[in-house]
């Protein structure tokens, strides 16, 4: 009879967790790569401290790299298109 | 920390990895999830964490005591002490200043000047949801529906688990604690369902609810005399869509996030604006609150077992208190009272959740939908006076045929309305299809939807409406 522990060890069970982890982290990584400015903007909202400053330096470097390889192009182009179609203005 | 933010994405990325890494050490995993939930809650205000911890610990000890005591008057006293204690926490933070203001006003009308002071403590986020979870636990222990848990970690985990902590869904202790006994099973993760709930929730909140609110509803409700009757009518419909998209988005994301961590939450919404009666509406809207009120208030009051007159009184009391639960203000009480009257009238006329039998379904739907929309005006308005002003201008405004609603807001309303009328089985079918898809498609779906939401997102995300409750 299957116990709690060996139910977790079933191959299908492990595969499902792996697939879920890939979906979660790949989605977040793609979002970070294509919209890196969101992390920089959010960190700028926090008051300065050592941890925030270190994270800000890191995310700014990441955002710069993303920009250099053109990974953030689609976001900016999409944003411009959205604003022009709806007549809205960026905050 | 709000769900649709970068910091929540980072927070969840860490919690997901550590939580599953600790899955074979269940107690350690629960300790980690408690710590993560307290960290999540501390983002609002560090001192609120103390309220959360003390409430959880007190209810843990009280439940242990109730579990050990034999039935009798002493046990009943201990139980009512616990109920009163939980309600006192809610009362001090949420209702004390309201009742002081009402007392001062009432005494001033008879010429007495009362020198009562306000506490002005501020309302800890989620205090109402926290109280409902705690009460559900001690009531179930008192009624011997569940055994009290000897693990403090389990109670801290049940009350503080971050997906439901702030705005529900209200999870019953017996349902949640049963899931905490063993390790979570990765095979229980419903990836398709979770992903669709999360991305759908983000779209409903960040795009639909936010634009309806900022581009139309906020202005119309702030100054109703400056708008045409048509605008006020559309504003009423728009708020109905906004509150649904806002609140259901929160619980959809909460259910999805919890499921990714291996925990199941109950459904909280079921296309409420399809309801054919007010009774039906309350089986579809905030289901976990209405079932909580039914099981822990209406039925203990006697339900429908003590005659017709008492049934109506119980219905009214339940809905009035349900209204007051939403906020310390008369417009919430009236909102609850109007729903109580509607439920009583439907019972009197023999109308069930299936709707009235003697009139066509379309007419029943129209009546129910407009009743719900009109009562939302009392819910949304800042005060009773502004709600009455809104409805007065709606019915007797000088200008009717002009509107300030933009095509973008109309499109958002259409998107919100569509969620009410697509066939219920479409969601399950889409989730199954997602689960069968290849890995690249599985990644592409959430990435593309969230990317598009970010492209069209407004500059700042206001808090969810139900955070204030």
Coordinates of C-alpha atoms in Angstrom, one line a residue:
Chain A
X1 CA 0.0 0.0 0.0
X2 CA 1.3 3.4 -0.9
X3 CA 2.4 5.6 2.0
X4 CA 2.5 9.4 2.1
X5 CA 6.3 9.4 1.6
X6 CA 6.4 7.0 -1.4
X7 CA 3.5 8.8 -3.0
X8 CA 5.8 11.8 -3.2
X9 CA 8.5 9.6 -4.7
X10 CA 6.4 8.5 -7.7
X11 CA 8.0 9.4 -11.0
X12 CA 4.8 11.3 -12.2
X13 CA 4.8 13.3 -9.0
X14 CA 8.4 14.4 -9.3
X15 CA 7.9 15.2 -13.0
X16 CA 4.9 17.4 -12.2
X17 CA 6.9 19.4 -9.6
X18 CA 9.8 19.8 -12.1
X19 CA 7.4 21.0 -14.8
X20 CA 5.8 23.4 -12.3
X21 CA 9.2 24.8 -11.2
X22 CA 10.3 25.2 -14.9
X23 CA 7.1 27.1 -15.7
X24 CA 7.4 29.4 -12.6
X25 CA 11.1 30.2 -12.9
X26 CA 11.2 30.4 -16.7
X27 CA 8.2 32.8 -16.7
X28 CA 9.8 35.0 -14.0
X29 CA 13.2 35.0 -15.8
X30 CA 11.6 36.0 -19.1
X31 CA 9.7 38.8 -17.4
X32 CA 12.8 40.0 -15.7
X33 CA 14.7 39.9 -19.0
X34 CA 12.1 41.7 -21.0
X35 CA 10.8 44.2 -18.4
X36 CA 13.9 44.8 -16.2
X37 CA 13.0 48.4 -15.6
X38 CA 10.1 47.2 -13.3
X39 CA 12.6 45.9 -10.8
X40 CA 14.7 49.1 -10.9
X41 CA 11.6 51.3 -10.5
X42 CA 10.3 49.3 -7.6
X43 CA 13.6 49.4 -5.8
X44 CA 13.7 53.1 -6.3
X45 CA 10.4 53.3 -4.3
X46 CA 12.1 51.9 -1.2
X47 CA 14.2 54.1 1.2
X48 CA 18.0 53.8 0.8
X49 CA 19.8 51.1 2.8
X50 CA 22.7 48.8 2.2
X51 CA 20.6 45.8 0.9
X52 CA 18.4 48.0 -1.3
X53 CA 21.4 49.8 -2.7
X54 CA 23.2 46.5 -3.5
X55 CA 20.0 45.1 -5.2
X56 CA 19.6 48.4 -7.1
X57 CA 23.1 48.3 -8.5
X58 CA 22.6 44.7 -9.5
X59 CA 19.2 45.3 -11.2
X60 CA 20.5 48.4 -12.9
X61 CA 23.4 46.4 -14.4
X62 CA 20.9 43.7 -15.4
X63 CA 18.6 46.3 -17.0
X64 CA 21.6 47.7 -18.9
X65 CA 22.5 44.3 -20.2
X66 CA 19.0 43.6 -21.2
X67 CA 18.8 46.9 -23.1
X68 CA 22.1 46.2 -24.9
X69 CA 20.9 42.9 -26.3
X70 CA 17.6 44.4 -27.2
X71 CA 15.6 42.2 -24.9
X72 CA 13.5 45.1 -23.5
X73 CA 12.6 46.4 -27.0
X74 CA 9.3 44.5 -27.2
X75 CA 8.0 46.0 -24.0
X76 CA 8.9 49.6 -24.9
X77 CA 7.4 49.2 -28.4
X78 CA 4.3 47.6 -27.0
X79 CA 4.0 50.3 -24.4
X80 CA 4.3 53.1 -27.0
X81 CA 1.7 51.4 -29.2
X82 CA -0.7 51.0 -26.2
X83 CA -0.3 54.7 -25.2
X84 CA -0.8 55.9 -28.8
X85 CA -3.9 53.7 -29.3
X86 CA -5.6 54.5 -26.0
X87 CA -4.5 58.2 -25.8
X88 CA -3.2 57.6 -22.3
X89 CA 0.0 59.1 -20.9
X90 CA 2.8 57.4 -18.9
X91 CA 2.8 58.2 -15.3
Chain B
X1 CA 2.9 43.4 -0.3
X2 CA 0.4 43.2 -3.2
X3 CA 0.1 40.2 -5.5
X4 CA 0.6 42.1 -8.8
X5 CA 4.0 43.5 -7.9
X6 CA 7.6 42.8 -8.6
X7 CA 8.4 42.2 -4.9
X8 CA 5.7 39.6 -4.6
X9 CA 7.1 37.8 -7.7
X10 CA 10.6 37.7 -6.0
X11 CA 9.0 36.7 -2.7
X12 CA 7.1 33.8 -4.3
X13 CA 10.1 32.6 -6.3
X14 CA 11.9 32.1 -3.0
X15 CA 9.0 30.7 -1.1
X16 CA 8.1 28.2 -3.8
X17 CA 11.7 26.8 -4.0
X18 CA 12.3 26.6 -0.2
X19 CA 8.8 25.3 0.6
X20 CA 9.1 22.3 -1.9
X21 CA 12.7 21.7 -0.9
X22 CA 11.5 21.3 2.7
X23 CA 8.5 19.2 1.8
X24 CA 9.9 15.9 3.3
X25 CA 10.3 17.8 6.6
X26 CA 6.8 18.9 7.1
X27 CA 7.1 20.7 10.4
X28 CA 10.2 22.6 9.2
X29 CA 8.3 23.5 6.0
X30 CA 5.3 24.8 8.0
X31 CA 7.7 26.9 10.2
X32 CA 9.2 28.3 7.1
X33 CA 5.8 29.1 5.6
X34 CA 4.7 30.8 8.9
X35 CA 7.9 32.9 8.8
X36 CA 7.3 33.8 5.1
X37 CA 3.6 34.7 5.9
X38 CA 4.7 37.0 8.8
X39 CA 7.2 38.6 6.5
X40 CA 4.5 39.1 3.9
X41 CA 2.2 40.7 6.5
X42 CA 5.0 42.8 8.0
X43 CA 5.2 44.6 4.7
X44 CA 2.1 46.7 5.7
X45 CA 3.2 47.5 9.3
X46 CA 5.5 45.6 11.6
X47 CA 3.4 46.1 14.7
X48 CA 0.4 44.3 13.0
X49 CA 2.4 41.1 13.2
X50 CA 2.1 41.2 17.0
X51 CA -1.7 41.3 16.7
X52 CA -1.6 38.3 14.3
X53 CA 0.7 36.3 16.6
X54 CA -1.1 37.1 19.9
X55 CA -4.5 36.3 18.3
X56 CA -3.3 33.0 16.9
X57 CA -1.6 32.0 20.1
X58 CA -4.6 32.9 22.3
X59 CA -7.0 30.9 20.1
X60 CA -4.6 27.9 20.1
X61 CA -4.5 27.9 23.9
X62 CA -8.3 28.4 24.1
X63 CA -9.0 25.6 21.7
X64 CA -6.8 23.2 23.7
X65 CA -8.7 24.1 26.9
X66 CA -12.1 23.6 25.2
X67 CA -10.9 20.3 23.8
X68 CA -10.0 19.0 27.3
X69 CA -13.0 20.3 29.2
X70 CA -16.2 18.2 29.7
X71 CA -19.4 19.6 28.3
X72 CA -21.2 21.9 30.8
X73 CA -21.7 25.5 31.9
X74 CA -18.0 26.2 32.5
X75 CA -17.0 25.1 29.0
X76 CA -19.8 27.3 27.6
X77 CA -18.4 30.2 29.6
X78 CA -14.8 29.6 28.4
X79 CA -16.2 29.4 24.8
X80 CA -18.1 32.6 25.0
X81 CA -15.1 34.3 26.6
X82 CA -13.1 33.2 23.5
X83 CA -15.7 34.5 21.1
X84 CA -16.0 37.8 23.0
X85 CA -12.2 38.1 23.0
X86 CA -12.0 37.7 19.2
X87 CA -14.8 40.1 18.7
X88 CA -13.2 42.5 21.1
X89 CA -10.0 42.6 19.1
X90 CA -12.1 43.3 16.0
X91 CA -14.3 45.8 17.9
X92 CA -11.4 47.8 19.4
X93 CA -9.5 48.2 16.1
X94 CA -12.5 48.5 13.7
X95 CA -15.7 49.6 15.4
X96 CA -14.8 51.4 18.6
X97 CA -14.4 54.8 17.0
X98 CA -17.5 54.3 15.0
X99 CA -19.6 53.6 18.1
X100 CA -18.1 56.5 20.0
X101 CA -19.0 58.8 17.1
X102 CA -22.6 57.4 17.1
X103 CA -22.9 57.8 20.8
X104 CA -21.7 61.4 20.7
X105 CA -24.1 62.2 17.9
X106 CA -27.0 60.5 19.7
X107 CA -26.4 62.2 23.0
X108 CA -26.0 65.6 21.2
X109 CA -29.5 65.3 19.7
X110 CA -30.9 65.3 23.3
X111 CA -28.7 68.1 24.4
X112 CA -26.0 66.1 26.2
X113 CA -22.4 66.9 25.4
X114 CA -20.4 63.7 25.8
X115 CA -16.7 63.9 26.4
X116 CA -15.7 60.6 24.8
X117 CA -12.3 60.1 23.2
X118 CA -11.5 58.2 20.0
X119 CA -8.7 55.6 19.9
X120 CA -7.6 56.3 16.4
X121 CA -5.6 53.1 16.3
X122 CA -5.9 52.4 12.6
X123 CA -7.2 49.1 11.3
X124 CA -4.7 46.3 10.9
X125 CA -4.9 44.9 7.4
X126 CA -7.0 41.7 7.2
X127 CA -8.2 42.0 10.8
X128 CA -11.8 40.8 9.8
X129 CA -10.5 37.8 7.8
X130 CA -8.1 37.0 10.7
X131 CA -11.0 37.0 13.2
X132 CA -13.2 34.9 10.9
X133 CA -10.5 32.2 10.6
X134 CA -9.9 32.2 14.4
X135 CA -13.6 32.1 15.2
X136 CA -14.2 29.2 12.7
X137 CA -11.5 27.2 14.6
X138 CA -12.7 27.7 18.1
X139 CA -16.4 27.3 17.2
X140 CA -15.6 24.0 15.4
X141 CA -13.6 22.8 18.4
X142 CA -16.4 23.8 20.8
X143 CA -19.0 21.9 18.8
X144 CA -16.5 19.0 18.6
X145 CA -16.5 19.0 14.8
X146 CA -12.7 19.0 15.0
X147 CA -10.1 18.1 17.6
X148 CA -7.9 21.0 18.7
X149 CA -4.5 20.6 17.3
X150 CA -1.6 20.3 19.8
X151 CA 0.7 22.0 17.3
X152 CA 1.1 25.8 17.7
X153 CA 2.8 25.9 14.3
X154 CA -0.3 24.4 12.7
X155 CA -2.5 27.2 14.1
X156 CA 0.0 29.9 13.3
X157 CA 0.2 28.5 9.8
X158 CA -3.6 28.2 9.4
X159 CA -4.4 31.8 10.4
X160 CA -1.4 33.4 8.8
X161 CA -0.9 31.5 5.5
X162 CA -0.1 34.4 3.2
X163 CA -2.3 33.6 0.1
X164 CA -5.6 33.8 2.2
X165 CA -4.4 36.1 5.0
X166 CA -5.3 39.5 3.6
X167 CA -8.6 39.0 1.8
X168 CA -9.6 35.4 1.9
X169 CA -11.0 33.1 0.7
X170 CA -12.1 32.2 4.2
X171 CA -10.7 28.7 4.7
X172 CA -12.3 26.5 7.3
X173 CA -10.0 25.1 10.0
X174 CA -11.1 21.5 9.5
X175 CA -10.4 21.7 5.7
X176 CA -7.0 23.4 6.1
X177 CA -5.6 21.6 9.1
X178 CA -6.3 18.3 7.4
X179 CA -3.9 19.4 4.6
X180 CA -1.1 20.3 7.1
X181 CA -0.8 16.9 8.7
X182 CA 1.2 15.3 5.9
X183 CA 3.7 16.4 3.3
X184 CA 2.2 18.1 0.3
X185 CA 1.9 15.9 -2.8
X186 CA 3.4 17.3 -5.9
X187 CA 0.9 15.2 -7.8
X188 CA -1.9 17.5 -6.3
X189 CA -0.5 20.5 -8.1
X190 CA -3.0 21.5 -10.7
X191 CA -0.7 23.5 -12.9
X192 CA -3.2 24.4 -15.6
X193 CA -5.8 25.6 -13.1
X194 CA -3.3 27.5 -11.0
X195 CA -1.7 29.3 -14.0
X196 CA -5.0 30.3 -15.5
X197 CA -6.3 31.6 -12.2
X198 CA -3.2 33.6 -11.6
X199 CA -2.9 35.2 -15.1
X200 CA -6.7 35.7 -15.3
X201 CA -6.6 37.3 -11.8
X202 CA -3.8 39.6 -12.9
X203 CA -5.7 40.7 -16.0
X204 CA -8.9 41.3 -14.0
X205 CA -7.2 43.4 -11.3
X206 CA -4.4 45.2 -13.1
X207 CA -6.3 46.0 -16.3
X208 CA -10.1 45.7 -16.0
X209 CA -10.7 46.8 -12.4
X210 CA -8.0 49.5 -12.3
X211 CA -9.0 51.2 -15.5
X212 CA -12.7 51.1 -14.7
X213 CA -11.9 52.6 -11.3
X214 CA -9.5 55.3 -12.2
X215 CA -11.0 56.3 -15.6
X216 CA -14.6 56.4 -14.7
X217 CA -16.0 55.1 -11.4
X218 CA -13.9 57.1 -9.0
X219 CA -14.9 60.4 -10.6
X220 CA -18.6 59.6 -10.9
X221 CA -18.9 58.6 -7.3
X222 CA -16.7 61.5 -6.0
X223 CA -19.0 64.1 -7.5
X224 CA -22.3 62.6 -8.8
X225 CA -24.0 66.0 -9.3
X226 CA -21.5 66.8 -12.0
X227 CA -22.5 63.9 -14.2
X228 CA -25.5 63.0 -16.4
X229 CA -28.0 60.4 -15.3
X230 CA -26.6 58.1 -18.0
X231 CA -23.1 58.4 -16.5
X232 CA -24.5 57.6 -13.1
X233 CA -26.3 54.6 -14.5
X234 CA -23.2 53.4 -16.3
X235 CA -21.2 54.2 -13.2
X236 CA -23.4 51.9 -11.2
X237 CA -22.9 49.0 -13.7
X238 CA -19.2 49.8 -13.9
X239 CA -18.7 49.5 -10.1
X240 CA -20.5 46.2 -10.2
X241 CA -18.0 44.9 -12.7
X242 CA -15.1 46.6 -10.9
X243 CA -15.7 45.1 -7.5
X244 CA -16.2 41.7 -9.0
X245 CA -13.0 41.9 -11.1
X246 CA -11.1 43.3 -8.1
X247 CA -12.2 40.9 -5.4
X248 CA -12.4 37.7 -7.5
X249 CA -9.0 38.5 -8.9
X250 CA -7.5 38.5 -5.4
X251 CA -9.1 35.2 -4.5
X252 CA -8.3 33.6 -7.9
X253 CA -4.6 34.5 -7.4
X254 CA -4.7 33.3 -3.8
X255 CA -6.2 29.9 -4.8
X256 CA -3.6 29.6 -7.7
X257 CA -0.7 30.5 -5.5
X258 CA -1.8 28.2 -2.7
X259 CA -2.3 25.3 -5.2
X260 CA 1.3 25.8 -6.5
X261 CA 2.5 25.3 -2.9
X262 CA 0.4 22.2 -2.6
X263 CA -2.6 23.5 -0.7
X264 CA -6.3 23.6 -1.8
X265 CA -8.6 26.6 -1.1
X266 CA -12.3 26.6 -1.7
X267 CA -13.9 28.4 -4.6
X268 CA -15.1 31.9 -3.7
X269 CA -17.0 33.1 -6.8
X270 CA -19.2 31.5 -9.4
X271 CA -20.3 34.0 -12.0
X272 CA -22.4 36.0 -9.5
X273 CA -24.0 38.3 -12.0
X274 CA -25.8 35.3 -13.6
X275 CA -27.9 35.0 -10.5
X276 CA -31.7 34.7 -11.0
X277 CA -32.5 35.7 -7.4
X278 CA -30.7 37.3 -4.5
X279 CA -30.6 33.9 -2.8
X280 CA -28.8 32.6 -5.9
X281 CA -26.5 35.7 -5.8
X282 CA -25.3 34.8 -2.3
X283 CA -24.5 31.3 -3.4
X284 CA -22.2 32.7 -6.1
X285 CA -20.7 35.9 -4.5
X286 CA -18.0 35.6 -1.8
X287 CA -19.1 32.0 -1.3
X288 CA -16.8 31.4 1.7
X289 CA -18.2 34.5 3.6
X290 CA -21.8 33.6 2.9
X291 CA -21.3 30.0 3.9
X292 CA -19.4 31.2 7.0
X293 CA -22.3 33.5 8.0
X294 CA -24.8 30.7 7.3
X295 CA -22.9 28.1 9.4
X296 CA -21.6 30.3 12.2
X297 CA -24.3 32.9 12.6
X298 CA -27.6 32.1 10.8
X299 CA -27.9 28.5 11.8
X300 CA -26.8 29.0 15.5
X301 CA -29.4 31.8 15.7
X302 CA -32.0 29.2 14.9
X303 CA -32.0 29.4 11.1
X304 CA -35.4 28.4 9.8
X305 CA -36.1 26.0 12.6
X306 CA -38.0 28.4 14.9
X307 CA -40.9 29.5 12.8
X308 CA -41.4 31.9 9.9
X309 CA -41.1 35.2 11.9
X310 CA -37.9 34.1 13.6
X311 CA -36.5 33.0 10.2
X312 CA -36.9 36.5 8.8
X313 CA -35.4 38.0 11.9
X314 CA -32.4 35.7 11.7
X315 CA -31.9 36.5 8.0
X316 CA -32.0 40.2 8.7
X317 CA -29.6 39.9 11.7
X318 CA -27.2 37.8 9.6
X319 CA -27.2 40.3 6.7
X320 CA -27.0 43.4 8.9
X321 CA -24.0 41.9 10.7
X322 CA -22.5 40.8 7.4
X323 CA -22.9 44.5 6.2
X324 CA -21.3 45.8 9.4
X325 CA -18.4 43.3 9.0
X326 CA -17.5 45.1 5.7
X327 CA -17.0 48.4 7.6
X328 CA -17.9 50.6 10.5
X329 CA -20.4 52.8 8.6
X330 CA -24.1 53.0 8.2
X331 CA -23.9 52.7 4.4
X332 CA -22.5 49.2 4.8
X333 CA -25.2 48.3 7.4
X334 CA -27.9 49.5 5.0
X335 CA -26.3 47.5 2.2
X336 CA -26.5 44.4 4.3
X337 CA -30.0 45.3 5.5
X338 CA -31.3 45.7 1.9
X339 CA -29.9 42.2 1.0
X340 CA -31.5 40.8 4.2
X341 CA -34.9 42.3 3.2
X342 CA -34.5 40.9 -0.3
X343 CA -33.7 37.4 1.1
X344 CA -36.7 37.6 3.4
X345 CA -39.1 38.7 0.6
X346 CA -37.8 35.9 -1.6
X347 CA -38.4 33.3 1.1
X348 CA -41.9 34.7 1.7
X349 CA -42.6 34.4 -2.0
X350 CA -41.1 30.9 -2.2
X351 CA -38.3 32.0 -4.5
X352 CA -35.3 29.7 -4.3
X353 CA -31.8 29.8 -5.7
X354 CA -33.2 28.5 -9.0
X355 CA -35.1 31.8 -9.4
X356 CA -38.8 32.5 -9.4
X357 CA -41.0 30.0 -11.3
X358 CA -43.7 32.3 -12.4
X359 CA -41.7 34.9 -14.4
X360 CA -39.3 34.4 -17.3
X361 CA -35.6 33.8 -16.4
X362 CA -34.5 37.0 -18.3
X363 CA -36.9 39.1 -16.2
X364 CA -35.7 37.4 -13.0
X365 CA -32.1 38.1 -14.0
X366 CA -32.8 41.7 -14.8
X367 CA -34.5 42.3 -11.5
X368 CA -31.8 40.6 -9.5
X369 CA -28.9 42.3 -11.4
X370 CA -30.4 45.7 -10.9
X371 CA -31.1 45.1 -7.3
X372 CA -27.5 44.1 -6.7
X373 CA -26.2 47.1 -8.7
X374 CA -28.4 49.6 -6.8
X375 CA -27.2 48.1 -3.4
X376 CA -23.6 48.4 -4.6
X377 CA -24.1 52.2 -4.7
X378 CA -24.6 52.1 -0.9
X379 CA -21.5 49.9 -0.6
X380 CA -19.3 52.1 -2.8
X381 CA -20.4 55.5 -1.6
X382 CA -18.4 57.3 1.1
X383 CA -21.5 57.7 3.3
X384 CA -25.2 57.2 3.3
X385 CA -25.8 60.8 2.3
X386 CA -23.6 60.5 -0.8
X387 CA -25.3 57.2 -1.8
X388 CA -28.7 58.8 -1.6
X389 CA -27.4 61.8 -3.5
X390 CA -26.0 59.5 -6.2
X391 CA -29.4 57.6 -6.6
X392 CA -31.3 60.9 -6.4
X393 CA -29.3 62.4 -9.3
X394 CA -29.5 59.1 -11.2
X395 CA -33.3 59.3 -11.1
X396 CA -33.8 63.0 -11.3
X397 CA -30.7 64.4 -13.1
X398 CA -31.2 67.3 -15.6
X399 CA -29.2 65.6 -18.4
X400 CA -29.6 62.1 -19.5
X401 CA -28.2 61.5 -23.0
X402 CA -24.5 62.3 -22.5
X403 CA -21.7 60.3 -21.2
X404 CA -18.0 60.8 -20.3
X405 CA -17.3 57.1 -20.5
X406 CA -14.4 56.4 -23.0
X407 CA -14.3 53.6 -25.5
X408 CA -11.5 52.1 -23.4
X409 CA -13.6 51.9 -20.2
X410 CA -16.5 50.5 -22.3
X411 CA -14.1 47.8 -23.6
X412 CA -13.0 47.0 -20.0
X413 CA -16.7 46.7 -19.0
X414 CA -17.2 44.3 -21.9
X415 CA -14.2 42.2 -20.8
X416 CA -15.6 42.1 -17.2
X417 CA -19.1 41.2 -18.4
X418 CA -17.7 38.4 -20.6
X419 CA -16.3 36.7 -17.5
X420 CA -19.9 36.3 -16.2
X421 CA -21.5 34.7 -19.2
X422 CA -19.0 32.3 -20.7
X423 CA -19.9 28.7 -20.2
X424 CA -18.7 27.4 -16.8
X425 CA -17.0 24.4 -18.3
X426 CA -14.7 26.5 -20.5
X427 CA -12.3 27.1 -17.6
X428 CA -11.9 23.4 -16.9
X429 CA -11.5 22.7 -20.6
X430 CA -8.8 25.4 -21.0
X431 CA -7.0 24.1 -17.9
X432 CA -7.0 20.5 -19.2
X433 CA -5.7 21.8 -22.6
X434 CA -2.9 23.7 -20.9
X435 CA -1.9 20.6 -18.9
X436 CA -1.6 18.6 -22.1
X437 CA 0.4 21.3 -23.9
X438 CA 4.2 21.1 -24.5
X439 CA 6.6 22.7 -22.0
X440 CA 7.4 25.7 -24.2
X441 CA 3.7 26.4 -24.6
X442 CA 3.2 26.0 -20.8
X443 CA 5.9 28.7 -20.2
X444 CA 4.7 30.9 -23.1
X445 CA 1.1 31.2 -21.9
X446 CA 1.8 32.9 -18.5
X447 CA 4.7 34.9 -19.9
X448 CA 2.8 36.4 -22.8
X449 CA -0.3 37.2 -20.7
X450 CA 1.7 38.8 -17.9
X451 CA 3.9 40.6 -20.4
X452 CA 0.8 42.1 -22.1
X453 CA -0.7 43.0 -18.7
X454 CA 2.5 44.9 -17.9
X455 CA 2.4 46.6 -21.3
X456 CA -1.1 47.9 -20.7
X457 CA -0.8 48.4 -16.9
X458 CA -1.5 51.8 -15.3
X459 CA 1.4 53.4 -13.5
X460 CA 0.5 52.4 -10.0
X461 CA -1.6 49.5 -8.7
X462 CA -4.1 50.6 -6.0
X463 CA -4.8 48.1 -3.2
X464 CA -7.5 45.5 -3.6
X465 CA -10.9 46.8 -2.4
X466 CA -11.3 44.1 0.2
X467 CA -8.0 44.9 1.9
X468 CA -9.9 47.5 4.0
X469 CA -12.2 44.9 5.4

